[in-house]
Tab-separated table of C-alpha atoms in Angstrom:
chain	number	residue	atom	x	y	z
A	1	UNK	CA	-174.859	10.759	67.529
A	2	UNK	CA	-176.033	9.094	64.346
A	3	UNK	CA	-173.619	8.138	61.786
A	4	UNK	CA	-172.994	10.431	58.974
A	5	UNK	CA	-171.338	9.367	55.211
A	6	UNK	CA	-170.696	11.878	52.698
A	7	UNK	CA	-169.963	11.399	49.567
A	8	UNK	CA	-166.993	13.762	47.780
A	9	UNK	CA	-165.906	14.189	44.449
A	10	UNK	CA	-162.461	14.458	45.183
A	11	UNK	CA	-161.248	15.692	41.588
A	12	UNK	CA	-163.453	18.495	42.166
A	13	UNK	CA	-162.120	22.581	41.977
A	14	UNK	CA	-158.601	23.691	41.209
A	15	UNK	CA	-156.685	21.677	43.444
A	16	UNK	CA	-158.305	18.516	43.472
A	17	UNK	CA	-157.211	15.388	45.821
A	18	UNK	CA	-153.916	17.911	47.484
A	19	UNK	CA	-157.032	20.836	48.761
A	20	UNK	CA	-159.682	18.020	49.534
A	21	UNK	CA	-158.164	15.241	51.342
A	22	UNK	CA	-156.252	17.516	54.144
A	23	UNK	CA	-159.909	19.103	54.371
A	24	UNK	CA	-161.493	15.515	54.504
A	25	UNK	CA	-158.912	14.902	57.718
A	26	UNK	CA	-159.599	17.986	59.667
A	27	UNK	CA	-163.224	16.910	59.264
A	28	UNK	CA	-162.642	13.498	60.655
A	29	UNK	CA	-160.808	14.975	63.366
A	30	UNK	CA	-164.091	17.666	64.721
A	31	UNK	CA	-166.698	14.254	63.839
A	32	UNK	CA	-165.829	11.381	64.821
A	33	UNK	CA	-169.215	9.138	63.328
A	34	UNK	CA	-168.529	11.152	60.251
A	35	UNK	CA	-167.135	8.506	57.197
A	36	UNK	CA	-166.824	9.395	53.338
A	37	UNK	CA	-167.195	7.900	49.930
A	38	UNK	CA	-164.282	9.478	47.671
A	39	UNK	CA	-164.401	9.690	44.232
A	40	UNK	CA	-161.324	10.630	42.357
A	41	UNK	CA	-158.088	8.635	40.627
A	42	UNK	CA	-156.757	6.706	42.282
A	43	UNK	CA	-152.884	6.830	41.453
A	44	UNK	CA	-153.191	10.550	42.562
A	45	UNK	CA	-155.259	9.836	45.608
A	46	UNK	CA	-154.080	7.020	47.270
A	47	UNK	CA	-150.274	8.303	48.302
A	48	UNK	CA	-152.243	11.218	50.045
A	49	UNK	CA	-154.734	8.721	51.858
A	50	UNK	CA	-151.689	7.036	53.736
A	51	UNK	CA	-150.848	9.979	55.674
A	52	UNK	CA	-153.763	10.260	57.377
A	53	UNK	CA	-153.976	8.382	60.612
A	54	UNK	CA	-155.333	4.898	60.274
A	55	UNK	CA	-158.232	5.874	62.273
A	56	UNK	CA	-158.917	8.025	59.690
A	57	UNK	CA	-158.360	5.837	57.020
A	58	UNK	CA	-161.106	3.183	58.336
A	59	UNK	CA	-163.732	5.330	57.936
A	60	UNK	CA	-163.343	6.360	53.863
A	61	UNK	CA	-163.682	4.739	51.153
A	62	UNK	CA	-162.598	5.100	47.794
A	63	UNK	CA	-164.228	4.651	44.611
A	64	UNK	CA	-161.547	5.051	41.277
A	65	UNK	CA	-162.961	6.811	38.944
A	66	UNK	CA	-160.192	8.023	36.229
A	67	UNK	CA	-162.653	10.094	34.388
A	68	UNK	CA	-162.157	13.643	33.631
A	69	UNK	CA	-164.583	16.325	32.352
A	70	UNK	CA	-162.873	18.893	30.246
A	71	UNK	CA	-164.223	22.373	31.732
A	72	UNK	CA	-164.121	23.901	28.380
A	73	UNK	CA	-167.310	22.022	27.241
A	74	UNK	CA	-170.554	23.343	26.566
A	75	UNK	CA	-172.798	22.633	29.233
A	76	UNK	CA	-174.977	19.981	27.329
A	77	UNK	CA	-172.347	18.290	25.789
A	78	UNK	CA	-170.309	18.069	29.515
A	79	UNK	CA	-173.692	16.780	30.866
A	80	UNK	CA	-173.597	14.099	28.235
A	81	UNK	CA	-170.053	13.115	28.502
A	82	UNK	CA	-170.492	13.067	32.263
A	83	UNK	CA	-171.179	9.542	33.382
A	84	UNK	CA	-168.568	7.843	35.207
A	85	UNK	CA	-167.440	10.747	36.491
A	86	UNK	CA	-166.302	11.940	39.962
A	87	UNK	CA	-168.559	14.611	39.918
A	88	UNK	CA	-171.408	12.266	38.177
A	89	UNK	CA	-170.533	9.165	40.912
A	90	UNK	CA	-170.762	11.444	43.719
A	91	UNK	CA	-174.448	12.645	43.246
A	92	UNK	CA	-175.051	9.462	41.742
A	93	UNK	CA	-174.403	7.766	45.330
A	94	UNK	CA	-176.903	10.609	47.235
A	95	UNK	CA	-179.291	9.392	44.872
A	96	UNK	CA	-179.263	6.035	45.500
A	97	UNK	CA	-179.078	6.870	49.585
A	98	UNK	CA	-175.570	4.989	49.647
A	99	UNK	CA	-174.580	8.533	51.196
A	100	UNK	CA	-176.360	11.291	53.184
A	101	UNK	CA	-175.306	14.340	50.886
A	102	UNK	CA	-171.902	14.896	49.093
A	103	UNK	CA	-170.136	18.087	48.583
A	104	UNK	CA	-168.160	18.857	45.098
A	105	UNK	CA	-165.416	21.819	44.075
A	106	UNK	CA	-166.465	20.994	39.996
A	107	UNK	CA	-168.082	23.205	37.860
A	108	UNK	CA	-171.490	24.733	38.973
A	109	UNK	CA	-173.577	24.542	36.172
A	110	UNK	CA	-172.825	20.884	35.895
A	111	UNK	CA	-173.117	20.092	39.612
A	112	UNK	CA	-176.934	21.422	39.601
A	113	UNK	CA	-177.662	19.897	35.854
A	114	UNK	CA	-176.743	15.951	37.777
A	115	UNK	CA	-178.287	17.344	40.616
A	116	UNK	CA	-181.604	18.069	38.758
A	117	UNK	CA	-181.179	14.774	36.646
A	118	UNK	CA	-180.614	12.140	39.643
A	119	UNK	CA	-181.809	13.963	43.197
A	120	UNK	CA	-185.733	14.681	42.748
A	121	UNK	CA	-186.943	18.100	43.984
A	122	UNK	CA	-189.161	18.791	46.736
A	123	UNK	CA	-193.015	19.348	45.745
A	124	UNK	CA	-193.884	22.690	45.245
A	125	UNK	CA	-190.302	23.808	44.270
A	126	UNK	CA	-189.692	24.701	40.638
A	127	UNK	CA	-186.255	25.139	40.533
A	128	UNK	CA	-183.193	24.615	43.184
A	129	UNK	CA	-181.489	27.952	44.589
A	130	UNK	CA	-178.350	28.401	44.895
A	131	UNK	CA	-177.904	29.295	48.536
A	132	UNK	CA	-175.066	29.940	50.967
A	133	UNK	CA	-174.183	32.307	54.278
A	134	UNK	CA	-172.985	35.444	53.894
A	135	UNK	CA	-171.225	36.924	56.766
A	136	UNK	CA	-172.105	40.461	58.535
A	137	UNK	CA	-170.261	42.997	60.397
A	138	UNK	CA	-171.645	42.096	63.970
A	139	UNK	CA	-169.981	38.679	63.425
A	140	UNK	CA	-173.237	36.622	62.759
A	141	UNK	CA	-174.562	35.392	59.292
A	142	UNK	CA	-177.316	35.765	56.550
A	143	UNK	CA	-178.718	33.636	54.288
A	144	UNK	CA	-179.004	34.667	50.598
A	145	UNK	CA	-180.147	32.923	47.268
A	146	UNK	CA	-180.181	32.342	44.381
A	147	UNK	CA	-176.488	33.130	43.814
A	148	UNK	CA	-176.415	31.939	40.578
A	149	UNK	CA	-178.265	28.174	39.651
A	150	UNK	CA	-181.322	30.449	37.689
A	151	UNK	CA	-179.735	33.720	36.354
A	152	UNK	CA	-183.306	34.731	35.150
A	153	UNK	CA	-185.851	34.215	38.095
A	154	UNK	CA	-189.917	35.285	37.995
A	155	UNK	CA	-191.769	36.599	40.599
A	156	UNK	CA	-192.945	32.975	41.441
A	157	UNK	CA	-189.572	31.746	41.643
A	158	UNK	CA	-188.115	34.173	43.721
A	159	UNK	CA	-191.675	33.839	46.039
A	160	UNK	CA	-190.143	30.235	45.997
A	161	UNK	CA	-186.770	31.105	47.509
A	162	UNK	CA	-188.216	33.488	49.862
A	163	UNK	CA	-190.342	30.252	51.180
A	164	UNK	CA	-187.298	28.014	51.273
A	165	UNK	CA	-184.722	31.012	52.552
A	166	UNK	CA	-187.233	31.435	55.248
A	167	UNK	CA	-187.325	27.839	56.537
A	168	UNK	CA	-183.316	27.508	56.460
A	169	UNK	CA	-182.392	30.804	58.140
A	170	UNK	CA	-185.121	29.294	61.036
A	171	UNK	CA	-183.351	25.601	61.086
A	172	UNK	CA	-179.777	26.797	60.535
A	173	UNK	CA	-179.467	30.172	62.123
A	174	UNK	CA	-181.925	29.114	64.607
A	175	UNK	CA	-184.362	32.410	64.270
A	176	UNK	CA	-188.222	32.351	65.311
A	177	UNK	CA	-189.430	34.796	62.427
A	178	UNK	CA	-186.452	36.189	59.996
A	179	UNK	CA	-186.016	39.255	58.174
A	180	UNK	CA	-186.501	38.370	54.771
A	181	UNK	CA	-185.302	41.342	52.058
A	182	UNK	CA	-185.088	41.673	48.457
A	183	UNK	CA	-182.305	42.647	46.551
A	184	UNK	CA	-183.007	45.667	44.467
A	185	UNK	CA	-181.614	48.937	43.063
A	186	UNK	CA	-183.236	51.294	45.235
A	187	UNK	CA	-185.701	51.212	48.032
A	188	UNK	CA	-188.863	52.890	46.672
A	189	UNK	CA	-191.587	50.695	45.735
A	190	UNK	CA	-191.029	51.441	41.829
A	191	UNK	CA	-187.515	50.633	41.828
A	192	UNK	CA	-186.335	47.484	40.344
A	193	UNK	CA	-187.638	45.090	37.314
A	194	UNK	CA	-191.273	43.948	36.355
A	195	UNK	CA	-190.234	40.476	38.386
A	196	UNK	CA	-188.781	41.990	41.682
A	197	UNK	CA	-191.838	44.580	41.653
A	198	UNK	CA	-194.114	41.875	41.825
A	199	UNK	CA	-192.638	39.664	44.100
A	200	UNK	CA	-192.547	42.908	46.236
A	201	UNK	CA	-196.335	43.337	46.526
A	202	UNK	CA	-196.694	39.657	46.718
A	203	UNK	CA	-194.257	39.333	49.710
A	204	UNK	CA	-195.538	42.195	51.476
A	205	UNK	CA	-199.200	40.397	51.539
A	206	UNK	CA	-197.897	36.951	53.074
A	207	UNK	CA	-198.110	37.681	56.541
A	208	UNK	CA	-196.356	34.156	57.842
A	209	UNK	CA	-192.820	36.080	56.220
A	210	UNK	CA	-191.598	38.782	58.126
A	211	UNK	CA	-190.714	40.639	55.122
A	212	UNK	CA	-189.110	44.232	54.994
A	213	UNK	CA	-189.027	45.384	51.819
A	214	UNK	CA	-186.163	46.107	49.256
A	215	UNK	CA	-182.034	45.671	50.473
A	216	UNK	CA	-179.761	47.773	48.107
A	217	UNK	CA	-176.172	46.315	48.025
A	218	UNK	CA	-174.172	47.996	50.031
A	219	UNK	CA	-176.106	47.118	53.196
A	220	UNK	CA	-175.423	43.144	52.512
A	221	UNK	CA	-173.131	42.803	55.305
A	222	UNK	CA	-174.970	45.016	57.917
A	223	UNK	CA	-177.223	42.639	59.200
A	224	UNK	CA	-180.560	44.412	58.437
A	225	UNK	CA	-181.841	41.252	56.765
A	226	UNK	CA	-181.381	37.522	57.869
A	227	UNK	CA	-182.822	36.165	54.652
A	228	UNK	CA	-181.713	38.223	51.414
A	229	UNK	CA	-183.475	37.180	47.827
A	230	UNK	CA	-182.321	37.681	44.306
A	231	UNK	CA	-182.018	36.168	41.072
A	232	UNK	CA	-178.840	34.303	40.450
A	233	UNK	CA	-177.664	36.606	38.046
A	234	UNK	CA	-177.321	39.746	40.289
A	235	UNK	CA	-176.912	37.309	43.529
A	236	UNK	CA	-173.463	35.747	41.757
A	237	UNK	CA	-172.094	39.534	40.656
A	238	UNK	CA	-173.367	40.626	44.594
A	239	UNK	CA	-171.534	37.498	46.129
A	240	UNK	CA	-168.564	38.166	44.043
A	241	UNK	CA	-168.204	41.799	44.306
A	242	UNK	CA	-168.082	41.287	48.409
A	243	UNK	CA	-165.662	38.536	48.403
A	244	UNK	CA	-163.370	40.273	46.224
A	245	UNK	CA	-163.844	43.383	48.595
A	246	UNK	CA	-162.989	41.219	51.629
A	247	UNK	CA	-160.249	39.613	50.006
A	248	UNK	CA	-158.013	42.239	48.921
A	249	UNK	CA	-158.500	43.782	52.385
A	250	UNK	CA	-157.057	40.777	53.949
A	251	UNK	CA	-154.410	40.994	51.359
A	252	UNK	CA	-153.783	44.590	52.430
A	253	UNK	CA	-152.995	43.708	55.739
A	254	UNK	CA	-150.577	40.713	55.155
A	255	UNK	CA	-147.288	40.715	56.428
A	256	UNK	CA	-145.284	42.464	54.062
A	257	UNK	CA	-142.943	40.805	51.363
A	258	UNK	CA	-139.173	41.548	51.460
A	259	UNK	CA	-138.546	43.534	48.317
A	260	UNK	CA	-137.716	46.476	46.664
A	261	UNK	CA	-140.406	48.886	48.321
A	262	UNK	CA	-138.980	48.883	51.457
A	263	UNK	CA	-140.473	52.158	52.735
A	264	UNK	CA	-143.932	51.139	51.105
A	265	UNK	CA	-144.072	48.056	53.057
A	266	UNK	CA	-143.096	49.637	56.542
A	267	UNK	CA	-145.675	51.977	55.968
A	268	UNK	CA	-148.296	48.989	55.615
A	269	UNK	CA	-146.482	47.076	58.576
A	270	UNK	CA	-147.014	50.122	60.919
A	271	UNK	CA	-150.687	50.284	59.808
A	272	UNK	CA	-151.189	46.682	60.391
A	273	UNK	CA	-149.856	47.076	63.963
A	274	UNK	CA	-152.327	50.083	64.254
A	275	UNK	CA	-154.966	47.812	63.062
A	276	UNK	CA	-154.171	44.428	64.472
A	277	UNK	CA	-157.334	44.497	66.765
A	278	UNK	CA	-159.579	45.672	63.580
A	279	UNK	CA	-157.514	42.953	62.240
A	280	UNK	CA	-158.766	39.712	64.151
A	281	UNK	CA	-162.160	41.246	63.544
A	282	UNK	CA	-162.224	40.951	60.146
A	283	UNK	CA	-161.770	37.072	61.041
A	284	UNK	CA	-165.019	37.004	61.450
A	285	UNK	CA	-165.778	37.903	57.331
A	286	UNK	CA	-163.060	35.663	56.018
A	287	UNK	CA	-164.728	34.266	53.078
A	288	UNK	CA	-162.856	30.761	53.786
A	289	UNK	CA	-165.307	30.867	56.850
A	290	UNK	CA	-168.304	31.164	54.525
A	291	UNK	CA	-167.447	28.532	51.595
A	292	UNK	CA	-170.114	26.585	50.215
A	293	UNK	CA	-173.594	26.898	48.410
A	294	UNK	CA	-176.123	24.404	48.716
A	295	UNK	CA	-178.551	23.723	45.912
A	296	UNK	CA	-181.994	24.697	48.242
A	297	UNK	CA	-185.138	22.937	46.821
A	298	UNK	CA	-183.351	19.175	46.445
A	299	UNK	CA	-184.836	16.252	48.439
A	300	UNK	CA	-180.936	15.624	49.640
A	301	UNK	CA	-178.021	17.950	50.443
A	302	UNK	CA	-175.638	18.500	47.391
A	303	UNK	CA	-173.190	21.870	48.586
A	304	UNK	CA	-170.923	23.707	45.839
A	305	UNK	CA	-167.417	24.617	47.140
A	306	UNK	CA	-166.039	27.186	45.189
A	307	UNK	CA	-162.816	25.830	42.560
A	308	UNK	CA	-160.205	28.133	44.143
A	309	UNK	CA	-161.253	27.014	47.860
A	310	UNK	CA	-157.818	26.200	50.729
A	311	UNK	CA	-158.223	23.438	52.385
A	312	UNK	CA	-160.045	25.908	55.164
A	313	UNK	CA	-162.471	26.841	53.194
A	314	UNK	CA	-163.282	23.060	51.440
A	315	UNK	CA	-163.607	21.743	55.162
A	316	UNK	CA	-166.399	25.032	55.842
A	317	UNK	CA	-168.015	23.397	53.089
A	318	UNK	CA	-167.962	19.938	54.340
A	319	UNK	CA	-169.015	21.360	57.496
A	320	UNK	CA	-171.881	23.419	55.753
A	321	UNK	CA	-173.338	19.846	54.093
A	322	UNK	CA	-172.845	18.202	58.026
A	323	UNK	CA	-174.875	21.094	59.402
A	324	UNK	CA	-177.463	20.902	56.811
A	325	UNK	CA	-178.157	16.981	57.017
A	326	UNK	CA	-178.024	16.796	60.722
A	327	UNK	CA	-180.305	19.784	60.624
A	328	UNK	CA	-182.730	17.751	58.174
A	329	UNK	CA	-183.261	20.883	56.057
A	330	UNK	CA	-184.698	19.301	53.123
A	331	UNK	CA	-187.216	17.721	55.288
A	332	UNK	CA	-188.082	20.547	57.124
A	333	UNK	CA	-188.636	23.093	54.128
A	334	UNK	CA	-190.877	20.329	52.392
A	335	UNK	CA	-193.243	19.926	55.773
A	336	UNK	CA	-192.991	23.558	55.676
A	337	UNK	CA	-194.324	24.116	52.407
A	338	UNK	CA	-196.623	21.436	52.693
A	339	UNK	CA	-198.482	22.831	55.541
A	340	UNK	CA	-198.563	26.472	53.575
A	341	UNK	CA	-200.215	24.701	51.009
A	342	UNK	CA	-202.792	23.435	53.529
């Protein structure tokens, strides 16, 4: 198989270097012609570096780069101060094909502002979606963008994402002709804003999209749509709203803690036993599972690991960037627009 680099801004999210580099070794350990460019400090990622096998250890490399970006800055003035970065280096090195893609933890906004500024776009594609799996009930996955890079989208924008949703859920989910959906209040064909409306009647006349109409939230996870479109605005609160669903669930059916509500917690150990088998299914949603958004509509793979990410969920997100670039998806949704343009 052909060798594979990532770069990885190792400073990245809430954790930093003590999340990322375990994640970095279980990724060496499932790829073995996989190899990574770290950027990060040094002092606090070196002692972490020499636990990993030497095997391991071959195959990364590390770039010191002691320069922090206070979160609290305005976007513009964080974009500014950005250079020399870890966050800055990492998409830095994409751009100048040292590495294949590179997956970052940092802040969002700033991720897809260097992205925009260093990694061109593909023709035809206005502005990059934010775009990640979502899981479903029945175990499999959907694709859904924007999920917050353009909190206001147009009608041609979201006709964009439709275009570029289509062509990944076909590469990475390996469908023939996807259910696209979009996201909307209601179902009826007046439902919805001035944008969404006319994307609707746009969609429904493009007869190379196998588009079903509106999705209303609470169907997300049922698996009536393979492809689901939105703005980012109402795609972030959507993503959000189901992770935080999923989440306390899990947190419902953890072991019980020794303390003072003794009878409480019996209660909940009983109904986990009852549940156990209901239990391991809801494996299948863990959100760790589904960690990562890729900026769709960039001529290289840059993914998004959300801040508060384990190290399960930061290696799903390497993983995501490996599936993407082996899967050539930038490549692929640029011959694919290309030939609708034709």
């Amino acid at each position: 198989m052909t060798r594979l680099t990532l770069a990885l801004d190792v400073m990245g999210g809430d954790f930093g270097p003590r999340v990322t580099i375990p994640a970095i070794s279980l990724a060496l350990k499932h790829h073995p012609t996989l190899s990574f460019i770290l950027f990060g400090d040094q002092a606090m990622v070196t002692p972490l570096l020499t636990r990993l096998p030497t095997e391991y250890q071959q195959r990364i490399q590390l770039v010191h780069t002691p320069k922090l970006i206070d979160e609290a800055l305005p976007f513009t003035q964080a974009l500014r101060q950005s250079k020399g970065s870890s966050m800055y280096l990492a998409v830095h090195s994409v751009a100048q094909g040292e590495t294949d893609g590179c997956v970052s933890g940092g802040n969002t906004g700033l991720l897809m502002g260097l992205a925009k500024q260093q990694i061109s776009l593909l023709p035809e594609i206005t502005r990059p979606a934010l775009t990640s799996l979502i899981p479903t009930l029945n175990g499999k996955s959907s694709v859904m963008l924007d999920l917050g890079a353009n909190v206001e989208a147009d009608s041609r924008l979201l006709l964009q994402f439709a275009e570029m949703g289509n062509i990944f859920a076909q590469t990475l989910l390996d469908l023939v002709y996807p259910r696209l959906a979009l996201l909307n209040i209601g179902t009826e064909d007046n439902k919805g804003t001035r944008q969404i409306r006319e994307a609707h009647q746009a969609l429904k006349l493009a007869n190379h999209l196998n588009y079903i109409g509106y999705i209303e939230g609470d169907k997300l996870m049922n698996h009536v749509s393979d492809v689901i479109v939105c703005d980012g605005f109402n795609g972030n609160i959507a993503l959000k709203t189901l992770e935080g669903a999923v989440k306390n669930t899990f947190s419902f059916f953890k072991k019980p803690t020794e303390d003072s509500h003794f009878c409480h917690n019996s209660k909940r150990y009983l109904l986990k036993l009852m549940f156990h088998h209901y239990y391991r299914k809801l494996q299948k949603i863990n959100p760790d599972r589904h960690n990562g958004a890729t900026l769709l509509g960039l001529s290289s793979v840059v993914v998004k690991s959300h801040g508060g990410a384990n190290i399960n969920a930061f290696y799903y997100a390497i993983e995501y960037a490996i599936s993407q670039i082996r899967g050539e998806i930038p490549r692929k949704i640029s011959v694919g627009l290309d030939n609708l343009s034709h």
